[in-house]
Coordinates of C-alpha atoms and ligand atoms in Angstrom, one line a residue:
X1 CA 149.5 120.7 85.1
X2 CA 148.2 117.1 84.7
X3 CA 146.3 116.0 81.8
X4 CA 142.6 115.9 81.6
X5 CA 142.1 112.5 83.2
X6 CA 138.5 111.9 81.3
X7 CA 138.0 109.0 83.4
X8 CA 140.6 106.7 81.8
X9 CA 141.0 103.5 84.0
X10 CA 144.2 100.9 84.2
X11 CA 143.1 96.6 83.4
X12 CA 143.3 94.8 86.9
X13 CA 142.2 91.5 87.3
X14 CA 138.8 90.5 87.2
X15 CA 137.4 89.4 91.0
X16 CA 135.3 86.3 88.7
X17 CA 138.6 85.0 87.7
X18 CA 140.6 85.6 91.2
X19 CA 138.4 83.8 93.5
X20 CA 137.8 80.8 90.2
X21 CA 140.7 79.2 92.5
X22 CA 140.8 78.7 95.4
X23 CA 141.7 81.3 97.8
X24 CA 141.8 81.6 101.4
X25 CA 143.2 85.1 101.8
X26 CA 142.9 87.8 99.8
X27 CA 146.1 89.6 98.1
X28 CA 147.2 92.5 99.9
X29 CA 145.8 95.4 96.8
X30 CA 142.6 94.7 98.2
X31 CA 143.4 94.9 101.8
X32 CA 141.5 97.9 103.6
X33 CA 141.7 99.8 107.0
X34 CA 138.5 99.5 107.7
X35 CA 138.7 99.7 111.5
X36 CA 140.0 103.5 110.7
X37 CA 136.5 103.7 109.2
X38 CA 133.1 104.6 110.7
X39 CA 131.6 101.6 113.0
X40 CA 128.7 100.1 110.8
X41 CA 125.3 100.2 112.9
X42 CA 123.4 96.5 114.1
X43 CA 120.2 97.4 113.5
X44 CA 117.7 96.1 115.5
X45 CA 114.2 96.1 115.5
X46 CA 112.5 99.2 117.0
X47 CA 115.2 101.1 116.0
X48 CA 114.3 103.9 113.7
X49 CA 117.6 105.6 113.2
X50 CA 119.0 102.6 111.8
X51 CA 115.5 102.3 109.8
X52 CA 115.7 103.5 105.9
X53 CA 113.0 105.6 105.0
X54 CA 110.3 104.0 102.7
X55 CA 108.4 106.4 100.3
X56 CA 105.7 104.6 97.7
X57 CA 104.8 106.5 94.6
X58 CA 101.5 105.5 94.4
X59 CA 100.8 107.6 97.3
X60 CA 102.7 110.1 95.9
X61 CA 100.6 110.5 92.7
X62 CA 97.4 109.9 95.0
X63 CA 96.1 113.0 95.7
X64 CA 94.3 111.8 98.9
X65 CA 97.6 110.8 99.6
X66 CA 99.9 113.3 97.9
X67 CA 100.6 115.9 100.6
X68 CA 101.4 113.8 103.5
X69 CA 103.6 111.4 101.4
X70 CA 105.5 114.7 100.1
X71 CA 106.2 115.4 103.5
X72 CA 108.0 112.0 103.7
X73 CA 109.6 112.3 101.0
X74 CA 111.4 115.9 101.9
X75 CA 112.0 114.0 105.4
X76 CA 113.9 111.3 103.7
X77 CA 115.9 113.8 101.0
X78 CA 116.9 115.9 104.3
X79 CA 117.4 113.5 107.0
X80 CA 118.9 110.5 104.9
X81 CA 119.6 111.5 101.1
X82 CA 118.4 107.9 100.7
X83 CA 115.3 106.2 100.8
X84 CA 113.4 102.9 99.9
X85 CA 110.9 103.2 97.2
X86 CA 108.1 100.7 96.1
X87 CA 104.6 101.5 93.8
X88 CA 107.5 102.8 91.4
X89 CA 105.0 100.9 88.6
X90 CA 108.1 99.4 86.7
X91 CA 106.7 96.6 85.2
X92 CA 108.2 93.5 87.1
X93 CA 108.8 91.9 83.4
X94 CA 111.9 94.6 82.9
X95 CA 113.4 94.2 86.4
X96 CA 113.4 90.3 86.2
X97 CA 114.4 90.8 82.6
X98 CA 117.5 93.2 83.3
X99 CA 118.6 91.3 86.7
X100 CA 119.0 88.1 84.6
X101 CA 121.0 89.7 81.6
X102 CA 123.3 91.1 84.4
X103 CA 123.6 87.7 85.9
X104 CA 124.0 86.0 82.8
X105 CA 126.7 88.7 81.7
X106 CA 129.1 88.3 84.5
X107 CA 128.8 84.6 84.0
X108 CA 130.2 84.2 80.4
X109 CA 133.7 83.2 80.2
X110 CA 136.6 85.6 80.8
X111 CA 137.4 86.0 77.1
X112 CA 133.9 86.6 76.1
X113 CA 133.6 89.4 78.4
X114 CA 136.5 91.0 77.6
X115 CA 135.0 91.4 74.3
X116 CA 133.7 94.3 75.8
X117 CA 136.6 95.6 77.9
X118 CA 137.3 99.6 78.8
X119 CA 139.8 101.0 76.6
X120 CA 142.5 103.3 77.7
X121 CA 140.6 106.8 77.9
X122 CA 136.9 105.5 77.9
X123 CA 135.4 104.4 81.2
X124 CA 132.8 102.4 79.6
X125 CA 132.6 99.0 79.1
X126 CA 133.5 95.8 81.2
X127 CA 136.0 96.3 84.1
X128 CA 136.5 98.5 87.3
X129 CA 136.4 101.9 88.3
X130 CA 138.9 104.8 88.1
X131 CA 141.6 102.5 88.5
X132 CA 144.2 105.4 88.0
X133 CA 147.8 104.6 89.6
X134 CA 149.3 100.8 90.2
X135 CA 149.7 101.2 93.5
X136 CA 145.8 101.8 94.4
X137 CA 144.0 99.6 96.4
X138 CA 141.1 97.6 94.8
X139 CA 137.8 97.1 94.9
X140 CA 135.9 93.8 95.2
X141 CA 134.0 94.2 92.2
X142 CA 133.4 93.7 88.8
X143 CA 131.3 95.9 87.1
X144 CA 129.9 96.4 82.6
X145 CA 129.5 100.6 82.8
X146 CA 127.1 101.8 79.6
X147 CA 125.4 105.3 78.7
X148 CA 122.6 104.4 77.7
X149 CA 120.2 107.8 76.8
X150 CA 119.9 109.5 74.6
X151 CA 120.5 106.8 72.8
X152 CA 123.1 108.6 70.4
X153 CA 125.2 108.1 73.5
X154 CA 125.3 104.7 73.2
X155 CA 128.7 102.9 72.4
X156 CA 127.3 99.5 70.9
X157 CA 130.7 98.4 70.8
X158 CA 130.8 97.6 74.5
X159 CA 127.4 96.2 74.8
X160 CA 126.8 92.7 74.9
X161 CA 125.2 91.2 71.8
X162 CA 125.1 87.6 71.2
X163 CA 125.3 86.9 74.4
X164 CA 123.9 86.8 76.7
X165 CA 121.4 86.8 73.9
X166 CA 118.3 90.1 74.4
X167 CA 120.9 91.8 76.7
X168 CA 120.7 95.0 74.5
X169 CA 116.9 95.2 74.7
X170 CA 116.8 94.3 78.2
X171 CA 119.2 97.5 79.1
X172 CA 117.1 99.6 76.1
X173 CA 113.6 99.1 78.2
X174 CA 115.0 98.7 81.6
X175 CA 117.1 102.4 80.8
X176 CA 113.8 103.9 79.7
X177 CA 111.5 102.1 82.6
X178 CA 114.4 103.9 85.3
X179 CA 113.9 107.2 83.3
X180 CA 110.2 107.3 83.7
X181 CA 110.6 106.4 87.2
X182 CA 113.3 109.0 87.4
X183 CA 111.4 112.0 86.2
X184 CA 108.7 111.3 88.4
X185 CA 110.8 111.2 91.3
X186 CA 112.3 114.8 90.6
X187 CA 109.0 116.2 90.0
X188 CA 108.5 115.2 93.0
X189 CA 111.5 116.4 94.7
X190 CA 111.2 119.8 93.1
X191 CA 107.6 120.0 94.7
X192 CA 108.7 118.9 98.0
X193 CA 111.3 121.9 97.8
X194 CA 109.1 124.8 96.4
X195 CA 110.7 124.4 93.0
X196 CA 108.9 124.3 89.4
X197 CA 108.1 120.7 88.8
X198 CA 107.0 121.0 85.2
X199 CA 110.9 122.2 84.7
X200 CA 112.9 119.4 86.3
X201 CA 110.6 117.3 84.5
X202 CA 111.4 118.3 81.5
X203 CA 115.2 118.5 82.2
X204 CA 115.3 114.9 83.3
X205 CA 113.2 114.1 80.3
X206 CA 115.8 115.4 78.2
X207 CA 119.0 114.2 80.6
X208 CA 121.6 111.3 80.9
X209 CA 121.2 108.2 82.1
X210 CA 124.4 106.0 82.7
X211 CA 123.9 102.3 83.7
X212 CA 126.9 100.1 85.8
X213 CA 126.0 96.8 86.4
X214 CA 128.0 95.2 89.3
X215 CA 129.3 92.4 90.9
X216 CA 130.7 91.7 94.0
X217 CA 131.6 87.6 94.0
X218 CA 132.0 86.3 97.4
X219 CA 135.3 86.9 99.6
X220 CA 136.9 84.7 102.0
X221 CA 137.7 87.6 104.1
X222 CA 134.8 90.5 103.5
X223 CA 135.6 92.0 106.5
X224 CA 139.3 93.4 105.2
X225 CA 137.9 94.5 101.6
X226 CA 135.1 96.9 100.2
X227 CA 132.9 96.4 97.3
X228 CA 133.0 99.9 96.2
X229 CA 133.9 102.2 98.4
X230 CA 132.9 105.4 100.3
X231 CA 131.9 107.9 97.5
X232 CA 128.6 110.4 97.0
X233 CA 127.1 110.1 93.0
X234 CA 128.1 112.6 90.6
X235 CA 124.2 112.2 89.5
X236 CA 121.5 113.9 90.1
X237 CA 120.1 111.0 91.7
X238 CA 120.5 107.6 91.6
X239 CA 118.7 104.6 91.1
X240 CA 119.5 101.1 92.5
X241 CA 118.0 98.0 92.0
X242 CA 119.7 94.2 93.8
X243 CA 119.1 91.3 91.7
X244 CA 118.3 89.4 94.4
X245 CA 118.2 89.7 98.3
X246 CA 122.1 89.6 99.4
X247 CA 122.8 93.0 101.5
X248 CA 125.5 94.9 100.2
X249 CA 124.7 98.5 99.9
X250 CA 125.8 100.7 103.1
X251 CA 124.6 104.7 103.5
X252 CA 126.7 106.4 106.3
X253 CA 124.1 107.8 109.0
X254 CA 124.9 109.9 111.8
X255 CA 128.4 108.6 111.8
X256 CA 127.5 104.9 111.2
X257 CA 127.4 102.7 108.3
X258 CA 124.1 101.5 108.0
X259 CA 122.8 98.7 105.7
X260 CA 120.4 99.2 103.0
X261 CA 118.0 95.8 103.2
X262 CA 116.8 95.1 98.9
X263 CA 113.3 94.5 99.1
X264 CA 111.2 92.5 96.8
X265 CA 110.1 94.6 94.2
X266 CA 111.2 97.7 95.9
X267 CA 114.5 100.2 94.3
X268 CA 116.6 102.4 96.0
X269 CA 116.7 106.2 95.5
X270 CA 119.6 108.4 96.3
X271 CA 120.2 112.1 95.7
X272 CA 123.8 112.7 94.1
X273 CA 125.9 116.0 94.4
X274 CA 123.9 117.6 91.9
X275 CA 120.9 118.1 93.8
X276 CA 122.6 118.8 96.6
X277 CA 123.7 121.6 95.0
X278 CA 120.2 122.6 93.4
X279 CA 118.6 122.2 96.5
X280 CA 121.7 125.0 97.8
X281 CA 122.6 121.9 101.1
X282 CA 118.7 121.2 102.1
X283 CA 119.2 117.9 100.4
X284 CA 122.5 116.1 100.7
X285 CA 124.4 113.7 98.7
X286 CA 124.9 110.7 101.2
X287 CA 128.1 109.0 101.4
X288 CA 127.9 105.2 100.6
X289 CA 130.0 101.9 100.0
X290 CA 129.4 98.3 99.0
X291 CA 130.5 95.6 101.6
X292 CA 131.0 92.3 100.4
X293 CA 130.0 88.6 101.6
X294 CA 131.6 85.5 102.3
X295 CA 129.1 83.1 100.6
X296 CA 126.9 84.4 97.5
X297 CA 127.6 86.6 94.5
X298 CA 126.2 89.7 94.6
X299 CA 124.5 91.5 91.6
X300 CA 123.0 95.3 91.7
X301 CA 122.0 97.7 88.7
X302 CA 122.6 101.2 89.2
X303 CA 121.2 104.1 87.0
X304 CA 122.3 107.4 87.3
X305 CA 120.6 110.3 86.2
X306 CA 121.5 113.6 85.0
X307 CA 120.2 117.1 84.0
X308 CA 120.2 117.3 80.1
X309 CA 123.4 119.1 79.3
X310 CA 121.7 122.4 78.9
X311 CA 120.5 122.5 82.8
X312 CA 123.0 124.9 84.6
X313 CA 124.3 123.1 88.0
X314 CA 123.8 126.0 90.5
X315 CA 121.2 126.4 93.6
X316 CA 118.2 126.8 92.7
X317 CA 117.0 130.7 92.7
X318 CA 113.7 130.3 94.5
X319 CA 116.4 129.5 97.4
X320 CA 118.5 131.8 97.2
X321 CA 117.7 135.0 99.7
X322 CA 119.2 137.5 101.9
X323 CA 118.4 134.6 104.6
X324 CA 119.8 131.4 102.7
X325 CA 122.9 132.6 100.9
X326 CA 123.9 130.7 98.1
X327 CA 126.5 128.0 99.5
X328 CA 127.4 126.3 96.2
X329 CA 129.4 127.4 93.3
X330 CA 127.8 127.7 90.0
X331 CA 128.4 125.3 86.9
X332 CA 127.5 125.1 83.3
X333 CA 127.1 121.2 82.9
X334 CA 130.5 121.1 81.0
X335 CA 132.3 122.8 83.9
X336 CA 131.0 120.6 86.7
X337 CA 132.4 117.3 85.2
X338 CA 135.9 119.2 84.0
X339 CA 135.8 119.9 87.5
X340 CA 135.3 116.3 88.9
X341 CA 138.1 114.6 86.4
X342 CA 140.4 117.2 87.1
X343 CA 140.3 116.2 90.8
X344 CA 140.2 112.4 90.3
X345 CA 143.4 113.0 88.6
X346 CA 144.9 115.3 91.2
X347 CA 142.7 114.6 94.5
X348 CA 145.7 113.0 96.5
X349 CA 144.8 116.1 99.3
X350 CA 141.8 114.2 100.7
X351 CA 139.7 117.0 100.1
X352 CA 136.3 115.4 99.0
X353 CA 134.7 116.8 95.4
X354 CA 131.5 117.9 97.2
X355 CA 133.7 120.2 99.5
X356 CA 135.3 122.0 96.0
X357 CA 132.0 122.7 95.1
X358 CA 131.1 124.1 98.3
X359 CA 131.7 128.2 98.1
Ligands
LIG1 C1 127.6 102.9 92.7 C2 127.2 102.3 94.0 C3 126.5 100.5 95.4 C4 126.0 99.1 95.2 O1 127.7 102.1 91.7 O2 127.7 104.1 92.6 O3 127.1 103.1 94.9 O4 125.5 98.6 96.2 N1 126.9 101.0 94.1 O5 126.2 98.4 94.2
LIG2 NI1 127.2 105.2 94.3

């Protein structure tokens, strides 16, 4: 039996400091078989299969507006697992605020970042991803991962203090701005699936919220790499906001990769395996990757969003009948994230960590 690989990551190098010289090919640990992959959709106007669903909260608390916009919104869950949201009344201040800290972050100097480097055993901090065997391929991206509520979660250590200067109390508001916006969301995605709102409000009121900041600098040859690649959140759901308007993010659709256009003001909302498995399948976690470009950096903030730890992980029991069998295992929280790091550890079957929670 392997150890308990409690998401423990190896140092690569940083993408910032690879392409600082000048490169006009990229090394071959980066070097993907993407053509093996799913085609990736040209949307064009008119087409609404290629067209990301866009839900706006101010309808949704607008009772004139309430019942047809929940109906969207369980569309959207069902159909894409990802939508579009504006009217999501974070106040611009903490976006700009946040989007510039992130900026400013990846921007110090090598050593000054690495200030706040992972440590063996701790995936938190400033670096990459379960990087877990030498011989992996890479990722084109450099990415600062923080827990960031409760706040008795927080490990100051790895967050930036002097500089870039107000980081900490961009991340503090921004975390609590996404949480707000987060437990509205679920209250209501609960409603639009027959479930007790007042609960899941309450258990995202009292949940986790993690925060990675990434950055994907540009790549002489984004065709052959990936920016993060094809995975569903662990979360609850997920919330993304770009820090600018470079496209990145890609959600796979009906068998094609399809790119998720940032809009001004607007975030991203995606449901992760956990509500998949509350909502026993109606819902589903989508896949998605990050492609990366030739010209611009790239900067997105992602929160994601968790049950408090007393929340059981199981479908949800108004769902369950002799009609709709349960098709998910049950979890306590402890059990469902054992279960993940076991696999990341051990997963070199190919058998994806929704399907191990699938009964
Ligand atoms: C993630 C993720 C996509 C992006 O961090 O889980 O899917 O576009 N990021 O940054
Ligand atoms: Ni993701």
């Amino acid at each position: 039996m392997a150890t308990l690989n409690l998401g423990s990551s190896i140092p690569v190098p940083s993408i910032k400091e690879l392409v600082a010289q000048p490169l006009d090919t990229v090394p071959l640990r980066y070097i993907r078989d993407l053509d093996a992959d799913y085609p990736t959709a040209a949307a064009f106007p008119g087409d609404s299969s290629v067209q990301l669903p866009l839900l706006d909260m101010a309808k949704l608390v607008d009772p004139q507006y309430q019942e047809i916009e929940l109906q969207k919104l369980h569309d959207a869950c069902k159909n894409w697992g990802i939508f579009q949201l504006i009217g999501h009344g974070v106040p611009d201040e903490s976006l700009k605020a946040m989007h510039k800290k992130t900026q400013e972050f990846f921007d110090l100097s090598p050593e000054d970042k690495n200030q706040y480097a992972q440590k063996p055993g701790s995936l938190e901090g400033y670096g990459q991803a379960f990087v877990i065997s030498e011989d992996q391929k890479l990722e084109w991206c450099d990415m600062i991962f923080l827990k960031a509520i409760p706040t008795h979660t927080r490990k100051l250590e790895f967050w930036p203090e002097e500089q870039p200067r107000n980081f900490r109390e961009a991340l503090h508001v921004y975390s609590h701005d996404m949480r707000k916006t987060a437990v509205s969301i679920i209250g209501f995605i609960a409603m639009a699936l027959g479930l007790d709102f007042k609960d899941f409000r309450e258990v995202f009121e009292g949940g986790n919220y993690d925060v990675r900041m990434n950055c994907y600098p540009p790549c002489p040859e984004p065709e052959r790499v990936i920016g993060i690649s094809s995975h569903a959140d662990l979360s609850g759901i997920t919330l993304l906001t770009d820090c600018g308007d470079i496209p990145g993010l890609q959600v796979l659709k009906d068998g094609r990769w399809v790119f998720v256009e940032p809009i001004t003001d607007g975030m991203v909302v995606n449901i992760g395996i956990i509500m998949e498995i509350v909502s026993n399948g109606v819902y589903k976690a989508p896949y998605h990757r990050a492609a990366v470009n030739r010209h611009k950096d790239r900067f997105s903030i992602v929160t994601f969003c968790y049950p408090s730890k007393k929340f059981d992980i199981k479908p949800a029991k108004e769902l369950i009948n002799p009609d709709s069998l349960a098709l998910y295992k049950s979890f306590t929280n402890d059990e469902y994230f054992r279960s993940f790091y076991e696999r990341t550890e051990l997963s070199d079957d190919g058998v994806p960590f929704i399907d191990t929670v699938k009964i």
